[in-house]
Amino acid sequence: MAEAFRPRPVYIADSFMLPVGKYDGRHREKRNFFQTLEAVHALLDGAAVKREKIDCVVVGSQNPFAFSGVDNVAAKAAGVLGISGAKSLLVDTASSSGASAFEAAYMEIASGRHENVLAIGIQKMSDVDTGAATRIVAGVIDREEAEFGLTMPACGALVAGALMDEFGLGPEDWTDFSARLTARAQHFAAKNPLAHLDYEIPVEQYYADIENGKNYLYYDPLRYYDFCPMSDGVGACLLTSSPQEVVVAGVGSGTDIPTIADRRTFTTFPATVIAQRYALGMAGLKDLGELEGKVHINMHDPFNGFGPINMADLGVVPRERLLEGLLDERLTGEWGRYPTNLTGGLKGRGHPLGATGMIQIVENHQMVRAGRFKAGLSHSIGGPINNNVVILVEQTRHLEKRNPVPYRPDSLPALSRLKPAGVTLESVFAKKSRVAARLVAQTSRHDYKSGDPTRTLLLFAAPVGKEEYRFLIGLDPAARETLVHLSPGEKLLLERVDQEIRVNDVPIRRFYRRTLEGIMELADTAKRRLRRNHRE
């Protein structure tokens, strides 16, 4: 622990959220971006802090111009809500934008600059079709990796595959594990009237829908029920320097390198660990154990596999017990030591990108204010797991009673290194036509009707000079037949034949527009069909 850090206390005067879903006139009433924003009037109309006393508005939203055709969003938000004249800021840290907006709003007051700040997280994903949404979301990924076919669902699949490898899970083991994670998320979402997917998916249904084709393989090993839906939503918190029932005890954020290929492991997210340590340091907590039985955890679980890793990174379970955490009711269940995602998480409640981080805080604030918990910890992931935020809110009396001593963390995880600019796939050969490499990971996207692979992503390590570097490439679908039997660590043969590069005699194939179009359309179609079948 290093020197003390003592910002000015910041409190939450009130909070608000709309039900999560699609405001497209079908799932929920039709609203455009600003009509969604106007819902925040419900917060301001009844708030103890009057509009004229609000000094600043901070809006979090992921690429709102691309999604909704709106720019200068924060100033327009101030106008729509009747608080023009206040300072206005737009924050975009991809899918953690809502949490980052809250952190920015907190700093405005903690620094002494302002007394009352409105923080908003908003996303209107359904303003564009799903193909366009796919292209927008893919903008957070490294361009070269995207050209080979990397998408956010593919990132989720690589993480899941890494868990399988590290913990020795076979395909059947993973399916059983994933079915139980989905059933858990939907169990809590079914109890949440504000959730997007507000119904159960029991383990038996998960398996039955594999047989009938509804829960089909998407990016192996993940199936469609293993992904969160595309959602619309808005949440807001009114922060103030005036004492209230709930105080912001700690905030923290951290980043990781932008590329996926260069990361040495996928089973821990260093940006989460960094953010958590800063938040706990500010709150004067050595770990979450000091809040055992008193805190609700709202963590970022867009794909099955992320949740278990989050529980280890947040310090709820030791890494060797990572797979057990979310499925142990005594630990993370409603009455467990660390109740987690009791509103359904991203997979059940929904994931309106830039609004999600704010909605997590709103849910925690309202549970703490109601006396259900003494504290609430929210965890939000931005981009390809590289812009993460942790926020801890706490009952003011509880914080005062424990009399915390804030500190700056002095031990943070080391990050992987980016490849030097001159190290490219072509440089692997350096006047050689054949190079020995080793497999790190692989995943394939599958056609939802036939089940056939439509593209394969391969992550391998190869020497360049005296160093070993990792590369991500896209292969022809036929590659899966020749590579699927290989395990991480096994040898590969890279060959240059004329201007073509081959892996175990399979040609490499680059994708960009073709890959990025239609991916989310397939996933989203599955979610719509599931809702339709549920109603029937």
Coordinates of C-alpha atoms in Angstrom, one line a residue:
M1 CA 0.0 0.0 0.0
A2 CA 1.3 3.5 -0.9
E3 CA 0.2 7.0 0.2
A4 CA -3.4 7.8 1.1
F5 CA -5.8 9.1 -1.5
R6 CA -8.7 11.2 -0.3
P7 CA -11.0 12.8 -2.8
R8 CA -14.1 14.8 -1.7
P9 CA -17.0 12.5 -0.8
V10 CA -19.5 12.0 -3.6
Y11 CA -23.0 10.6 -3.0
I12 CA -25.9 9.3 -5.2
A13 CA -29.0 11.4 -4.7
D14 CA -31.2 9.2 -7.0
S15 CA -31.1 6.9 -9.9
F16 CA -33.3 5.7 -12.8
M17 CA -33.5 3.2 -15.6
L18 CA -35.9 2.2 -18.3
P19 CA -36.7 -1.5 -18.8
V20 CA -34.1 -3.0 -21.1
G21 CA -35.2 -4.4 -24.5
K22 CA -35.8 -3.2 -28.0
Y23 CA -37.7 0.0 -28.3
D24 CA -38.7 -0.8 -31.9
G25 CA -42.5 -1.0 -31.6
R26 CA -42.4 -4.8 -31.4
H27 CA -40.7 -5.9 -28.3
R28 CA -41.3 -2.6 -26.5
E29 CA -42.9 0.7 -27.5
K30 CA -41.1 2.5 -30.3
R31 CA -38.7 5.2 -29.2
N32 CA -35.9 7.0 -31.1
F33 CA -32.7 8.1 -29.3
F34 CA -34.0 11.3 -27.9
Q35 CA -37.3 9.8 -26.9
T36 CA -35.3 7.2 -25.0
L37 CA -33.3 10.0 -23.4
E38 CA -36.4 11.9 -22.5
A39 CA -37.3 9.1 -20.0
V40 CA -34.7 10.6 -17.7
H41 CA -37.2 13.4 -17.0
A42 CA -38.8 10.9 -14.6
L43 CA -35.6 11.1 -12.5
L44 CA -35.2 14.9 -12.6
D45 CA -38.9 15.7 -12.0
G46 CA -38.8 14.0 -8.5
A47 CA -35.1 14.6 -7.6
A48 CA -34.1 16.5 -4.4
V49 CA -31.6 18.3 -6.6
K50 CA -33.4 20.8 -8.9
R51 CA -32.5 21.1 -12.6
E52 CA -31.0 24.6 -12.1
K53 CA -28.6 23.2 -9.5
I54 CA -27.1 20.6 -11.9
D55 CA -23.7 21.9 -12.9
C56 CA -22.7 19.2 -15.4
V57 CA -24.1 16.4 -17.6
V58 CA -21.9 13.4 -18.6
V59 CA -23.3 11.0 -21.2
G60 CA -21.9 7.6 -21.9
S61 CA -22.7 6.0 -25.3
Q62 CA -20.9 3.8 -27.7
N63 CA -20.5 5.5 -31.1
P64 CA -24.0 7.2 -31.0
F65 CA -23.4 8.9 -34.3
A66 CA -23.0 5.5 -36.1
F67 CA -25.9 3.9 -34.3
S68 CA -28.4 6.8 -34.1
G69 CA -27.1 9.5 -36.4
V70 CA -26.7 11.9 -33.4
D71 CA -23.6 14.0 -32.7
N72 CA -22.8 16.6 -30.0
V73 CA -24.8 14.3 -27.9
A74 CA -24.1 15.7 -24.4
A75 CA -25.1 19.2 -25.2
K76 CA -28.2 18.0 -26.9
A77 CA -29.0 15.8 -23.9
A78 CA -28.7 18.9 -21.6
G79 CA -31.2 20.7 -23.9
V80 CA -33.6 17.8 -24.1
L81 CA -33.6 17.5 -20.3
G82 CA -34.0 21.3 -19.6
I83 CA -30.5 21.9 -18.2
S84 CA -28.8 23.8 -20.9
G85 CA -26.0 26.0 -19.5
A86 CA -24.5 23.1 -17.6
K87 CA -21.1 21.7 -18.7
S88 CA -21.6 18.7 -20.9
L89 CA -19.3 15.7 -21.8
L90 CA -19.6 12.6 -24.0
V91 CA -17.7 9.6 -22.9
D92 CA -17.1 6.6 -25.2
T93 CA -15.1 3.6 -23.9
A94 CA -17.1 1.2 -26.0
S95 CA -19.3 -1.1 -24.0
S96 CA -18.1 0.3 -20.7
S97 CA -19.1 3.8 -21.6
G98 CA -21.9 4.0 -19.0
A99 CA -19.5 3.1 -16.2
S100 CA -16.9 5.5 -17.5
A101 CA -19.4 8.3 -17.7
F102 CA -20.2 7.6 -14.0
E103 CA -16.5 7.7 -13.2
A104 CA -16.1 11.0 -15.0
A105 CA -19.1 12.5 -13.3
Y106 CA -17.7 11.3 -9.9
M107 CA -14.4 13.1 -10.6
E108 CA -16.2 16.4 -11.4
I109 CA -17.5 16.4 -7.9
A110 CA -14.6 14.7 -6.1
S111 CA -12.2 17.3 -7.5
G112 CA -14.3 20.1 -6.1
R113 CA -15.1 21.5 -9.6
H114 CA -18.9 20.9 -9.3
E115 CA -21.5 20.1 -6.7
N116 CA -24.2 18.2 -8.7
V117 CA -23.6 16.2 -11.8
L118 CA -26.0 14.1 -13.9
A119 CA -24.5 10.9 -15.3
I120 CA -26.3 9.1 -18.1
G121 CA -25.7 5.9 -20.0
I122 CA -27.7 5.4 -23.2
Q123 CA -27.7 3.2 -26.3
K124 CA -30.3 2.7 -29.1
M125 CA -28.9 -0.2 -31.0
S126 CA -32.1 -0.9 -32.8
D127 CA -31.9 2.4 -34.7
V128 CA -29.8 0.4 -37.3
D129 CA -30.3 -3.1 -38.7
T130 CA -28.2 -5.9 -37.3
G131 CA -25.7 -6.0 -40.1
A132 CA -24.9 -2.3 -39.6
A133 CA -24.8 -2.9 -35.8
T134 CA -22.2 -5.6 -36.4
R135 CA -19.9 -3.3 -38.4
I136 CA -20.2 -0.6 -35.7
V137 CA -19.4 -3.0 -32.8
A138 CA -16.5 -4.5 -34.8
G139 CA -14.9 -1.1 -34.9
V140 CA -13.5 -1.7 -31.3
I141 CA -11.4 -4.6 -32.6
D142 CA -7.9 -4.2 -34.0
R143 CA -8.3 -3.6 -37.8
E144 CA -5.8 -6.3 -38.9
E145 CA -7.4 -8.9 -36.6
A146 CA -10.8 -7.9 -37.9
E147 CA -9.7 -8.4 -41.5
F148 CA -9.0 -12.0 -40.7
G149 CA -12.5 -12.4 -39.2
L150 CA -12.2 -11.6 -35.5
T151 CA -15.5 -10.4 -34.0
M152 CA -16.7 -9.9 -30.4
P153 CA -18.5 -13.3 -30.5
A154 CA -15.2 -14.9 -31.7
C155 CA -13.4 -13.3 -28.8
G156 CA -15.9 -14.9 -26.5
A157 CA -15.3 -18.3 -28.2
L158 CA -11.5 -18.0 -27.8
V159 CA -12.0 -17.2 -24.1
A160 CA -14.2 -20.2 -23.7
G161 CA -11.7 -22.4 -25.6
A162 CA -8.9 -21.2 -23.3
L163 CA -11.0 -22.2 -20.2
M164 CA -11.6 -25.7 -21.7
D165 CA -7.9 -26.1 -22.3
E166 CA -6.7 -24.8 -18.9
F167 CA -9.3 -26.8 -16.9
G168 CA -9.3 -30.0 -19.1
L169 CA -12.9 -29.7 -20.2
G170 CA -14.0 -31.8 -23.2
P171 CA -16.9 -30.7 -25.5
E172 CA -19.5 -32.5 -23.5
D173 CA -18.1 -31.0 -20.2
W174 CA -18.3 -27.5 -21.7
T175 CA -21.8 -27.9 -22.9
D176 CA -23.0 -29.1 -19.5
F177 CA -21.1 -26.1 -17.9
S178 CA -22.5 -23.6 -20.4
A179 CA -26.0 -24.9 -20.0
R180 CA -25.9 -24.4 -16.3
L181 CA -24.5 -20.8 -16.7
T182 CA -27.3 -20.0 -19.1
A183 CA -29.9 -21.5 -16.8
R184 CA -28.6 -19.4 -13.9
A185 CA -28.7 -16.1 -15.8
Q186 CA -32.2 -16.7 -17.1
H187 CA -33.4 -17.8 -13.7
F188 CA -32.6 -14.4 -12.3
A189 CA -33.7 -12.6 -15.4
A190 CA -37.1 -14.2 -15.2
K191 CA -37.6 -12.6 -11.8
N192 CA -36.6 -9.1 -13.2
P193 CA -39.5 -7.2 -14.8
L194 CA -36.9 -4.8 -16.4
A195 CA -35.0 -7.6 -18.1
H196 CA -34.8 -8.0 -21.9
L197 CA -35.0 -11.8 -21.9
D198 CA -37.4 -12.2 -18.9
Y199 CA -37.9 -15.9 -19.0
E200 CA -36.3 -19.2 -17.9
I201 CA -34.1 -21.4 -20.0
P202 CA -33.7 -24.6 -17.9
V203 CA -30.8 -27.0 -18.6
E204 CA -33.3 -29.4 -20.1
Q205 CA -34.5 -26.8 -22.6
Y206 CA -31.0 -25.8 -23.4
Y207 CA -30.3 -29.5 -24.4
A208 CA -33.6 -30.0 -26.1
D209 CA -33.1 -26.9 -28.2
I210 CA -29.7 -28.3 -29.3
E211 CA -31.5 -31.3 -30.7
N212 CA -34.2 -29.3 -32.5
G213 CA -31.7 -26.8 -33.9
K214 CA -32.8 -23.7 -32.0
N215 CA -29.7 -23.6 -29.8
Y216 CA -27.2 -24.2 -32.6
L217 CA -23.5 -24.0 -32.6
Y218 CA -22.4 -20.4 -33.5
Y219 CA -18.6 -19.9 -32.7
D220 CA -17.5 -23.2 -31.2
P221 CA -17.7 -24.1 -28.4
L222 CA -20.4 -21.4 -27.9
R223 CA -24.0 -21.8 -28.9
Y224 CA -26.6 -19.1 -29.4
Y225 CA -28.0 -19.4 -25.9
D226 CA -24.5 -18.6 -24.7
F227 CA -24.6 -14.9 -25.9
C228 CA -26.3 -11.8 -24.7
P229 CA -29.0 -10.1 -26.8
M230 CA -28.7 -6.7 -28.6
S231 CA -30.6 -4.3 -26.5
D232 CA -31.7 -0.7 -26.1
G233 CA -31.6 1.1 -22.8
V234 CA -30.9 4.1 -20.7
G235 CA -29.9 4.6 -17.1
A236 CA -29.0 7.7 -15.0
C237 CA -27.5 8.6 -11.7
L238 CA -27.7 12.1 -10.1
L239 CA -24.5 12.6 -8.1
T240 CA -24.0 15.3 -5.5
S241 CA -21.6 16.6 -2.8
S242 CA -24.5 16.8 -0.3
P243 CA -24.7 13.8 2.0
Q244 CA -27.1 11.0 1.1
E245 CA -28.0 7.5 2.1
V246 CA -25.6 6.0 -0.5
V247 CA -22.0 7.1 -1.1
V248 CA -19.6 6.3 -3.9
A249 CA -16.9 4.3 -2.0
G250 CA -14.5 3.6 -4.8
V251 CA -14.0 3.9 -8.5
G252 CA -11.3 2.3 -10.7
S253 CA -10.5 1.7 -14.3
G254 CA -7.8 0.0 -16.3
T255 CA -6.8 -0.9 -19.8
D256 CA -5.1 -3.7 -21.6
I257 CA -3.4 -3.9 -25.0
P258 CA -5.7 -3.5 -28.0
T259 CA -4.8 -6.8 -29.8
I260 CA -6.1 -10.2 -28.9
A261 CA -3.4 -12.2 -30.5
D262 CA -0.6 -10.7 -28.4
R263 CA -2.2 -11.6 -25.1
R264 CA -0.5 -14.4 -23.3
T265 CA -3.6 -15.7 -21.6
F266 CA -7.4 -15.4 -22.1
T267 CA -8.4 -16.7 -18.7
T268 CA -7.7 -13.5 -16.8
F269 CA -8.5 -10.0 -17.8
P270 CA -5.8 -7.7 -16.4
A271 CA -7.8 -4.5 -17.0
T272 CA -10.4 -5.9 -14.6
V273 CA -7.8 -6.6 -11.9
I274 CA -6.3 -3.1 -12.3
A275 CA -9.7 -1.4 -12.1
Q276 CA -10.7 -3.6 -9.0
R277 CA -7.5 -2.7 -7.1
Y278 CA -7.9 1.0 -7.7
A279 CA -11.6 0.8 -6.6
L280 CA -10.8 -1.2 -3.5
G281 CA -7.8 1.1 -2.7
M282 CA -10.1 4.2 -2.8
A283 CA -12.6 2.4 -0.6
G284 CA -9.9 1.4 1.9
L285 CA -10.5 -2.3 1.4
K286 CA -7.8 -4.8 1.1
D287 CA -10.1 -7.2 -0.7
L288 CA -13.8 -8.0 -1.1
G289 CA -13.7 -10.3 1.9
E290 CA -14.3 -7.4 4.1
L291 CA -17.8 -7.0 2.5
E292 CA -18.6 -10.7 2.6
G293 CA -22.4 -11.2 3.0
K294 CA -23.0 -7.5 2.5
V295 CA -22.3 -6.8 -1.2
H296 CA -24.1 -7.4 -4.4
I297 CA -21.8 -7.9 -7.5
N298 CA -23.0 -6.8 -10.9
M299 CA -20.4 -8.1 -13.4
H300 CA -20.1 -8.1 -17.2
D301 CA -21.0 -11.5 -18.7
P302 CA -21.9 -11.1 -22.4
F303 CA -20.7 -14.6 -23.3
N304 CA -20.6 -17.8 -21.3
G305 CA -17.0 -18.0 -20.0
F306 CA -16.6 -14.4 -19.1
G307 CA -18.5 -14.7 -15.8
P308 CA -16.3 -17.3 -14.2
I309 CA -13.2 -15.4 -15.1
N310 CA -14.6 -12.2 -13.7
M311 CA -15.3 -13.9 -10.4
A312 CA -11.6 -14.9 -10.1
D313 CA -10.4 -11.4 -11.2
L314 CA -12.6 -9.7 -8.7
G315 CA -11.3 -11.9 -5.9
V316 CA -14.5 -13.8 -5.2
V317 CA -12.9 -17.2 -5.9
P318 CA -9.3 -18.5 -6.2
R319 CA -8.3 -19.1 -9.7
E320 CA -8.1 -22.9 -9.3
R321 CA -11.8 -22.8 -8.3
L322 CA -12.8 -20.4 -11.1
L323 CA -15.4 -22.8 -12.7
E324 CA -17.3 -23.3 -9.4
G325 CA -18.0 -19.7 -8.4
L326 CA -21.2 -18.8 -10.3
L327 CA -22.7 -22.3 -9.9
D328 CA -22.2 -22.4 -6.1
E329 CA -25.4 -21.0 -4.5
R330 CA -23.7 -20.8 -1.2
L331 CA -21.1 -18.4 -2.7
T332 CA -22.9 -16.3 -5.4
G333 CA -26.5 -17.3 -5.1
E334 CA -29.2 -14.9 -3.8
W335 CA -28.4 -15.7 -0.1
G336 CA -24.7 -16.5 -0.7
R337 CA -21.6 -14.9 0.6
Y338 CA -21.2 -12.8 -2.6
P339 CA -24.6 -12.6 -4.4
T340 CA -23.9 -12.0 -8.1
N341 CA -25.9 -10.8 -11.1
L342 CA -29.3 -11.2 -9.3
T343 CA -31.0 -9.1 -12.1
G344 CA -29.9 -11.5 -14.9
G345 CA -26.6 -10.1 -16.0
L346 CA -25.9 -9.1 -19.5
K347 CA -27.1 -12.4 -20.8
G348 CA -30.5 -12.2 -19.2
R349 CA -31.2 -8.5 -18.4
G350 CA -29.6 -7.5 -21.7
H351 CA -26.7 -5.5 -23.0
P352 CA -27.4 -2.0 -24.4
L353 CA -23.7 -1.4 -24.9
G354 CA -22.9 2.2 -23.6
A355 CA -25.9 2.1 -21.2
T356 CA -25.0 -1.3 -19.5
G357 CA -22.3 0.0 -17.1
M358 CA -24.7 2.7 -15.8
I359 CA -27.6 0.3 -15.5
Q360 CA -25.5 -2.0 -13.4
I361 CA -24.8 1.0 -11.0
V362 CA -28.4 1.9 -10.9
E363 CA -29.4 -1.6 -10.0
N364 CA -26.8 -1.7 -7.2
H365 CA -27.8 1.7 -5.9
Q366 CA -31.4 0.8 -5.7
M367 CA -30.7 -2.5 -3.9
V368 CA -28.4 -0.7 -1.4
R369 CA -30.8 2.1 -0.8
A370 CA -33.6 -0.4 -0.2
G371 CA -31.4 -2.0 2.5
R372 CA -31.0 -5.3 0.7
F373 CA -27.2 -4.9 0.7
K374 CA -24.7 -2.7 2.5
A375 CA -22.7 -2.2 -0.8
G376 CA -22.9 -2.9 -4.5
L377 CA -19.9 -3.5 -6.8
S378 CA -20.3 -3.1 -10.6
H379 CA -17.9 -4.3 -13.2
S380 CA -18.0 -3.2 -16.8
I381 CA -15.9 -4.4 -19.8
G382 CA -15.2 -2.1 -22.8
G383 CA -14.0 -3.1 -26.2
P384 CA -12.1 -6.4 -26.6
I385 CA -11.7 -6.8 -22.9
N386 CA -9.3 -3.8 -22.7
N387 CA -11.1 -0.8 -21.1
N388 CA -12.7 -2.0 -17.9
V389 CA -14.3 -0.1 -15.0
V390 CA -15.2 -1.1 -11.4
I391 CA -17.5 1.0 -9.2
L392 CA -18.3 0.4 -5.5
V393 CA -21.3 2.1 -3.9
E394 CA -22.0 1.7 -0.2
Q395 CA -24.4 2.7 2.5
T396 CA -23.0 5.9 3.9
R397 CA -23.5 4.9 7.5
H398 CA -21.8 1.5 6.8
L399 CA -18.7 3.2 5.2
E400 CA -18.5 5.7 8.1
K401 CA -18.6 2.9 10.6
R402 CA -15.8 1.0 9.1
N403 CA -13.7 4.3 9.0
P404 CA -11.7 3.3 5.9
V405 CA -8.1 4.5 5.1
P406 CA -7.8 4.9 1.3
Y407 CA -4.6 3.9 -0.4
R408 CA -3.1 3.7 -3.9
P409 CA -2.5 0.1 -5.0
D410 CA 1.2 -0.6 -5.4
S411 CA 1.0 -4.0 -7.1
L412 CA -0.7 -4.2 -10.5
P413 CA -0.6 -7.1 -13.1
A414 CA 1.9 -7.0 -15.9
L415 CA 0.4 -6.7 -19.4
S416 CA 1.4 -8.6 -22.5
R417 CA 3.5 -6.8 -25.1
L418 CA 2.3 -5.7 -28.5
K419 CA 4.3 -7.0 -31.4
P420 CA 6.9 -4.5 -32.7
A421 CA 5.6 -2.6 -35.8
G422 CA 7.9 -4.5 -38.1
V423 CA 6.8 -7.9 -37.0
T424 CA 4.1 -9.1 -39.4
L425 CA 2.8 -12.4 -40.7
E426 CA 5.1 -11.9 -43.8
S427 CA 8.1 -11.4 -41.6
V428 CA 7.7 -14.8 -40.1
F429 CA 9.3 -16.3 -43.2
A430 CA 12.2 -13.9 -43.6
K431 CA 13.6 -15.6 -46.7
K432 CA 12.4 -19.0 -45.6
S433 CA 9.6 -20.9 -47.3
R434 CA 8.7 -23.2 -44.3
V435 CA 8.4 -22.3 -40.6
A436 CA 7.6 -24.5 -37.6
A437 CA 4.9 -23.0 -35.3
R438 CA 2.6 -24.1 -32.5
L439 CA -1.1 -23.9 -32.1
V440 CA -2.4 -21.5 -29.4
A441 CA -6.2 -21.5 -30.1
Q442 CA -8.8 -21.9 -32.8
T443 CA -12.5 -21.4 -33.3
S444 CA -14.9 -21.7 -36.2
R445 CA -18.2 -20.0 -37.0
H446 CA -20.9 -22.3 -38.1
D447 CA -23.9 -22.0 -40.4
Y448 CA -27.0 -22.0 -38.3
K449 CA -28.9 -24.3 -40.7
S450 CA -26.4 -26.8 -41.9
G451 CA -23.9 -26.6 -39.0
D452 CA -21.1 -26.5 -41.5
P453 CA -18.1 -24.2 -40.6
T454 CA -18.2 -21.0 -42.6
R455 CA -14.8 -19.5 -41.4
T456 CA -12.1 -20.6 -39.1
L457 CA -9.8 -18.4 -36.9
L458 CA -6.4 -19.7 -35.9
L459 CA -4.1 -18.2 -33.3
F460 CA -0.5 -19.5 -33.5
A461 CA 2.9 -18.7 -32.1
A462 CA 6.0 -18.6 -34.4
P463 CA 9.6 -17.3 -34.1
V464 CA 10.7 -14.1 -35.7
G465 CA 14.4 -13.7 -35.1
K466 CA 15.1 -14.7 -31.6
E467 CA 11.7 -14.0 -30.2
E468 CA 8.4 -15.8 -30.4
Y469 CA 5.2 -13.8 -31.4
R470 CA 1.6 -14.7 -31.7
F471 CA -0.5 -14.2 -34.9
L472 CA -4.2 -14.5 -35.6
I473 CA -5.3 -15.5 -39.1
G474 CA -8.4 -16.6 -40.9
L475 CA -8.5 -19.9 -42.8
D476 CA -10.8 -21.4 -45.4
P477 CA -13.6 -23.5 -43.8
A478 CA -12.0 -26.7 -45.0
A479 CA -9.2 -25.9 -42.6
R480 CA -11.3 -27.1 -39.7
E481 CA -11.3 -30.7 -40.8
T482 CA -7.5 -30.8 -40.8
L483 CA -6.9 -28.7 -37.6
V484 CA -9.8 -29.5 -35.3
H485 CA -8.1 -32.6 -33.9
L486 CA -5.1 -30.5 -32.8
S487 CA -4.7 -29.3 -29.2
P488 CA -3.1 -26.1 -28.0
G489 CA 0.7 -26.5 -28.0
E490 CA 0.8 -28.9 -31.0
K491 CA 3.0 -28.2 -33.9
L492 CA 1.9 -26.5 -37.1
L493 CA 3.8 -26.1 -40.4
L494 CA 3.6 -22.7 -42.2
E495 CA 4.6 -22.6 -45.8
R496 CA 4.9 -19.8 -48.4
V497 CA 3.8 -21.1 -51.8
D498 CA 4.3 -18.3 -54.4
Q499 CA 2.3 -15.4 -52.9
E500 CA 0.1 -17.6 -50.8
I501 CA 0.7 -18.6 -47.1
R502 CA -0.5 -22.1 -46.0
V503 CA -1.0 -23.7 -42.6
N504 CA -0.7 -27.5 -42.7
D505 CA -1.4 -27.1 -46.5
V506 CA -4.5 -25.0 -46.0
P507 CA -4.5 -21.5 -47.6
I508 CA -4.9 -18.4 -45.4
R509 CA -7.9 -16.3 -46.2
R510 CA -8.5 -12.6 -45.2
F511 CA -12.0 -11.3 -44.4
Y512 CA -13.3 -7.9 -43.6
R513 CA -16.7 -6.7 -44.9
R514 CA -17.9 -10.2 -45.8
T515 CA -17.1 -11.3 -42.2
L516 CA -18.5 -8.3 -40.5
E517 CA -21.8 -8.3 -42.3
G518 CA -24.5 -10.6 -41.0
I519 CA -22.8 -12.1 -37.9
M520 CA -25.0 -10.3 -35.4
E521 CA -28.0 -10.7 -37.7
L522 CA -27.8 -14.5 -37.2
A523 CA -27.4 -14.2 -33.4
D524 CA -30.2 -11.7 -33.2
T525 CA -32.5 -13.8 -35.3
A526 CA -32.0 -16.6 -32.9
K527 CA -33.0 -14.4 -29.9
R528 CA -36.1 -13.2 -31.7
R529 CA -37.1 -16.8 -32.6
L530 CA -36.5 -17.8 -29.0
R531 CA -38.8 -15.0 -27.7
R532 CA -41.4 -16.0 -30.3
N533 CA -41.3 -19.6 -29.3
H534 CA -41.5 -18.7 -25.6
R535 CA -44.7 -16.7 -26.2
E536 CA -46.2 -19.5 -28.2

